[in-house]
CSV table of C-alpha atoms in Angstrom, one decimal:
chain,number,residue,atom,x,y,z
E,148,UNK,CA,-0.9,-8.0,17.4
E,149,UNK,CA,-4.0,-7.2,15.6
E,150,UNK,CA,-6.5,-9.7,14.2
E,151,UNK,CA,-8.5,-10.3,11.3
E,152,UNK,CA,-12.1,-11.2,10.8
E,153,UNK,CA,-14.4,-13.6,8.8
E,154,UNK,CA,-18.3,-11.7,8.6
E,155,UNK,CA,-21.0,-13.4,7.1
E,156,UNK,CA,-23.4,-10.7,5.6
E,157,UNK,CA,-26.8,-11.1,4.0
E,158,UNK,CA,-28.7,-8.6,2.7
E,159,UNK,CA,-26.3,-5.9,3.7
E,160,UNK,CA,-26.8,-6.8,7.6
E,161,UNK,CA,-23.9,-9.1,9.6
E,162,UNK,CA,-25.0,-12.3,11.0
E,163,UNK,CA,-23.3,-11.3,14.2
E,164,UNK,CA,-23.4,-14.9,15.3
E,165,UNK,CA,-21.3,-16.0,12.6
E,166,UNK,CA,-18.2,-13.7,13.1
E,167,UNK,CA,-15.1,-15.3,13.7
E,168,UNK,CA,-11.8,-13.4,14.5
E,169,UNK,CA,-8.2,-14.8,13.7
E,170,UNK,CA,-5.3,-13.8,15.4
E,171,UNK,CA,-2.9,-13.1,12.3
E,172,UNK,CA,-3.5,-10.4,9.7
E,173,UNK,CA,-0.6,-8.8,7.0
E,174,UNK,CA,1.2,-7.9,9.8
E,175,UNK,CA,1.6,-11.6,10.7
E,176,UNK,CA,3.2,-12.7,7.4
E,177,UNK,CA,5.3,-9.8,7.5
E,178,UNK,CA,7.0,-10.9,11.4
E,179,UNK,CA,7.0,-14.3,9.8
E,180,UNK,CA,9.1,-13.1,6.8
E,181,UNK,CA,11.3,-11.2,9.0
E,182,UNK,CA,11.8,-14.9,11.2
E,183,UNK,CA,12.4,-16.8,8.0
E,184,UNK,CA,15.1,-14.5,6.7
E,185,UNK,CA,16.7,-14.2,9.8
E,186,UNK,CA,17.9,-18.2,9.4
E,187,UNK,CA,19.6,-16.8,6.1
E,188,UNK,CA,21.3,-14.5,8.5
E,189,UNK,CA,19.5,-11.2,7.3
E,190,UNK,CA,18.7,-9.2,10.4
E,191,UNK,CA,15.6,-6.9,10.4
E,192,UNK,CA,15.3,-5.0,13.8
E,193,UNK,CA,14.6,-1.3,12.7
E,194,UNK,CA,11.7,0.8,11.5
E,195,UNK,CA,13.5,1.5,8.4
E,196,UNK,CA,13.7,-2.6,7.8
E,197,UNK,CA,10.3,-3.0,8.4
E,198,UNK,CA,9.9,-1.0,5.1
E,199,UNK,CA,12.1,-3.0,3.4
E,200,UNK,CA,9.8,-6.4,4.4
E,201,UNK,CA,6.7,-4.6,3.4
E,202,UNK,CA,8.2,-4.1,0.2
E,203,UNK,CA,9.6,-7.6,-0.2
E,204,UNK,CA,6.3,-9.0,0.5
E,205,UNK,CA,4.2,-6.9,-1.4
E,206,UNK,CA,6.8,-7.2,-4.6
E,207,UNK,CA,7.7,-10.9,-4.2
E,208,UNK,CA,5.4,-13.1,-1.7
E,209,UNK,CA,2.9,-15.3,-3.1
E,210,UNK,CA,0.7,-18.1,-1.8
E,211,UNK,CA,1.7,-21.5,-3.1
E,212,UNK,CA,-0.9,-23.9,-4.7
E,213,UNK,CA,0.7,-26.7,-3.4
E,214,UNK,CA,2.4,-26.0,-0.7
E,215,UNK,CA,4.2,-29.4,-0.7
E,216,UNK,CA,5.0,-29.8,-3.9
E,217,UNK,CA,6.4,-25.5,-4.1
E,218,UNK,CA,8.4,-26.8,-1.1
E,219,UNK,CA,10.2,-30.1,-2.9
E,220,UNK,CA,10.8,-27.8,-6.0
E,221,UNK,CA,12.2,-24.9,-4.1
E,222,UNK,CA,14.8,-27.8,-2.6
E,223,UNK,CA,15.5,-29.4,-5.8
E,224,UNK,CA,16.0,-26.1,-7.8
E,225,UNK,CA,16.7,-23.2,-5.5
E,226,UNK,CA,17.2,-20.8,-8.2
E,227,UNK,CA,14.0,-21.2,-9.6
E,228,UNK,CA,12.3,-19.6,-6.7
E,229,UNK,CA,15.2,-17.2,-5.6
E,230,UNK,CA,15.3,-13.6,-6.2
E,231,UNK,CA,17.9,-10.9,-5.5
E,232,UNK,CA,16.4,-7.9,-4.1
E,233,UNK,CA,18.2,-4.6,-4.0
E,234,UNK,CA,15.9,-2.4,-2.0
E,235,UNK,CA,15.9,1.4,-2.9
E,236,UNK,CA,16.9,1.8,1.0
E,237,UNK,CA,20.3,3.4,1.4
E,238,UNK,CA,20.8,1.6,4.8
E,239,UNK,CA,20.6,-1.8,3.5
E,240,UNK,CA,24.6,-2.6,2.9
E,241,UNK,CA,23.9,-5.1,-0.3
E,242,UNK,CA,21.0,-6.7,-2.1
E,243,UNK,CA,19.9,-9.7,-0.2
E,244,UNK,CA,18.7,-12.9,-1.5
E,245,UNK,CA,15.2,-14.6,-1.2
E,246,UNK,CA,14.0,-17.7,-2.1
E,247,UNK,CA,11.2,-20.2,-0.8
E,248,UNK,CA,10.7,-17.4,2.2
E,249,UNK,CA,8.6,-16.0,-0.7
E,250,UNK,CA,6.0,-18.4,0.1
E,251,UNK,CA,6.5,-19.6,3.2
E,252,UNK,CA,5.7,-16.2,4.8
E,253,UNK,CA,2.5,-16.6,3.4
E,254,UNK,CA,1.8,-20.2,4.1
E,255,UNK,CA,0.7,-19.3,7.4
E,256,UNK,CA,-3.1,-18.5,6.6
E,257,UNK,CA,-3.5,-22.1,5.8
E,258,UNK,CA,-0.6,-23.6,8.6
E,259,UNK,CA,-0.8,-21.2,11.3
E,260,UNK,CA,1.0,-23.2,13.7
E,261,UNK,CA,4.2,-22.4,11.6
E,262,UNK,CA,4.3,-18.9,13.3
E,263,UNK,CA,4.2,-18.3,17.1
E,264,UNK,CA,2.1,-15.2,17.0
E,265,UNK,CA,-0.8,-17.4,15.7
E,266,UNK,CA,0.3,-20.9,16.9
E,267,UNK,CA,-3.2,-22.8,17.8
E,268,UNK,CA,-5.3,-20.9,15.2
E,269,UNK,CA,-7.7,-21.9,12.7
E,270,UNK,CA,-6.3,-22.1,9.4
E,271,UNK,CA,-8.1,-19.4,6.9
E,272,UNK,CA,-10.6,-21.5,5.3
E,273,UNK,CA,-11.4,-23.5,7.8
E,274,UNK,CA,-12.6,-20.2,9.3
E,275,UNK,CA,-14.7,-19.5,6.7
E,276,UNK,CA,-16.3,-23.0,6.3
E,277,UNK,CA,-17.0,-22.6,10.3
E,278,UNK,CA,-18.1,-19.2,10.0
E,279,UNK,CA,-20.8,-20.3,7.0
E,280,UNK,CA,-22.1,-23.6,9.1
E,281,UNK,CA,-23.1,-21.1,12.3
E,282,UNK,CA,-25.2,-19.3,9.4
E,283,UNK,CA,-29.1,-20.3,8.4
E,284,UNK,CA,-28.7,-23.8,6.5
E,285,UNK,CA,-31.3,-21.6,3.4
E,286,UNK,CA,-28.4,-18.7,3.7
E,287,UNK,CA,-25.1,-21.1,2.9
E,288,UNK,CA,-24.9,-21.4,-0.7
E,289,UNK,CA,-25.0,-17.7,-1.5
E,290,UNK,CA,-22.6,-17.2,1.1
E,291,UNK,CA,-20.2,-19.9,-0.9
E,292,UNK,CA,-20.4,-18.4,-3.9
E,293,UNK,CA,-19.8,-14.7,-2.4
E,294,UNK,CA,-16.6,-15.0,-0.8
E,295,UNK,CA,-15.1,-12.0,-0.6
E,296,UNK,CA,-11.5,-11.5,0.6
E,297,UNK,CA,-10.2,-7.4,1.4
E,298,UNK,CA,-7.5,-5.7,2.5
E,299,UNK,CA,-3.7,-5.7,1.4
E,300,UNK,CA,-3.3,-9.4,2.0
E,301,UNK,CA,-6.0,-10.2,-0.6
E,302,UNK,CA,-3.4,-8.9,-3.0
E,303,UNK,CA,-0.8,-11.9,-2.6
E,304,UNK,CA,-0.4,-13.3,-5.8
E,305,UNK,CA,-2.3,-16.6,-5.6
E,306,UNK,CA,-4.5,-16.6,-2.3
E,307,UNK,CA,-8.0,-16.5,-4.1
E,308,UNK,CA,-7.7,-19.4,-5.9
E,309,UNK,CA,-5.9,-21.4,-3.4
E,310,UNK,CA,-8.5,-20.4,-0.8
E,311,UNK,CA,-11.1,-21.1,-2.9
E,312,UNK,CA,-9.6,-24.8,-3.8
E,313,UNK,CA,-9.4,-25.3,0.1
E,314,UNK,CA,-12.7,-24.0,1.1
E,315,UNK,CA,-14.0,-26.2,-1.9
E,316,UNK,CA,-12.4,-29.1,-0.1
E,317,UNK,CA,-13.9,-28.7,3.3
E,318,UNK,CA,-17.3,-27.1,2.2
E,319,UNK,CA,-20.0,-29.6,2.2
E,320,UNK,CA,-20.4,-32.0,-1.2
E,321,UNK,CA,-21.3,-30.4,-4.3
E,322,UNK,CA,-21.5,-26.9,-3.2
E,323,UNK,CA,-20.1,-24.0,-5.4
E,324,UNK,CA,-17.4,-22.0,-4.4
E,325,UNK,CA,-16.2,-18.5,-5.7
E,326,UNK,CA,-13.7,-16.2,-4.1
E,327,UNK,CA,-13.0,-12.7,-5.2
E,328,UNK,CA,-9.9,-10.7,-3.8
E,329,UNK,CA,-11.0,-6.8,-4.1
E,330,UNK,CA,-7.7,-5.7,-2.9
E,331,UNK,CA,-6.2,-3.0,-0.1
E,332,UNK,CA,-8.6,-0.3,-0.8
E,333,UNK,CA,-11.7,-2.0,-0.8
E,334,UNK,CA,-13.4,-0.3,2.2
E,335,UNK,CA,-12.4,3.5,0.8
E,336,UNK,CA,-14.0,2.3,-2.6
E,337,UNK,CA,-17.2,1.1,-0.7
E,338,UNK,CA,-17.4,4.2,1.4
E,339,UNK,CA,-17.3,6.0,-1.7
E,340,UNK,CA,-20.2,4.1,-3.5
E,341,UNK,CA,-22.1,4.5,-0.4
E,342,UNK,CA,-21.6,7.9,0.1
E,343,UNK,CA,-22.8,8.8,-3.4
E,344,UNK,CA,-26.0,6.8,-2.7
E,345,UNK,CA,-29.0,10.1,-2.9
E,346,UNK,CA,-30.4,8.4,0.4
E,347,UNK,CA,-27.3,8.6,2.4
E,348,UNK,CA,-27.1,12.2,2.6
E,349,UNK,CA,-29.5,12.1,5.4
E,350,UNK,CA,-26.9,10.3,7.5
E,351,UNK,CA,-24.4,13.0,6.8
E,352,UNK,CA,-23.0,15.1,9.8
E,353,UNK,CA,-21.5,18.2,9.2
E,354,UNK,CA,-18.0,19.6,11.1
E,355,UNK,CA,-20.1,22.3,12.4
E,356,UNK,CA,-22.5,19.5,13.7
E,357,UNK,CA,-19.9,17.3,15.3
E,358,UNK,CA,-17.5,20.2,16.7
E,359,UNK,CA,-21.0,21.4,18.4
E,360,UNK,CA,-22.4,17.9,19.7
E,361,UNK,CA,-19.1,15.6,19.7
E,362,UNK,CA,-20.3,11.6,19.2
E,363,UNK,CA,-23.9,12.6,20.5
E,364,UNK,CA,-24.3,13.9,16.7
E,365,UNK,CA,-23.5,10.4,15.1
E,366,UNK,CA,-25.8,8.9,17.9
E,367,UNK,CA,-28.7,11.0,17.1
E,368,UNK,CA,-28.3,10.3,13.2
E,369,UNK,CA,-27.6,6.9,13.3
E,370,UNK,CA,-29.7,5.5,15.9
């Protein structure tokens, strides 16, 4: 479940007609990793198992810059990409090995059909280009040079350069493309900066006001 969003923003305002939703998230990458490891004989079915999968993904998963080359090299020299994972979870009976799964799980961002839950969805680079194409032509150059990825998945090693390369390949000729990964705490940092602006104090709702007026307090301040 869940979704990711491509949200073009101009002068602090969302270009609502250009927003695109994608049916895959960081959880989809975890689900795909579970499927891949099941083929190795490793079953992850419980909630504690999910913690192991998250740990594996955050520590060892990465985005291949050249997927075909990386796949070929993993077949020729499996030990080159394989690691032994000894999780700090007492329910694991023994360490497990993980090899090409490290980059195969993240590839669904670029080839959604690899995972049943995202079959038929737009690849991330195509979605970015399509969202920008929905915006006014005058806005597009700035949007291409200010592509920002946030959330936990943005911390995947290699995601930003791979996305930049693929968007540049799909974008109009001559378009300058820049991609920046902000990390999983981007929303918190953005909220912190916004709340520190003096003018923002006019939009505060106190605990007492909220308890007395409920959501109408928010509507009164923000409308």
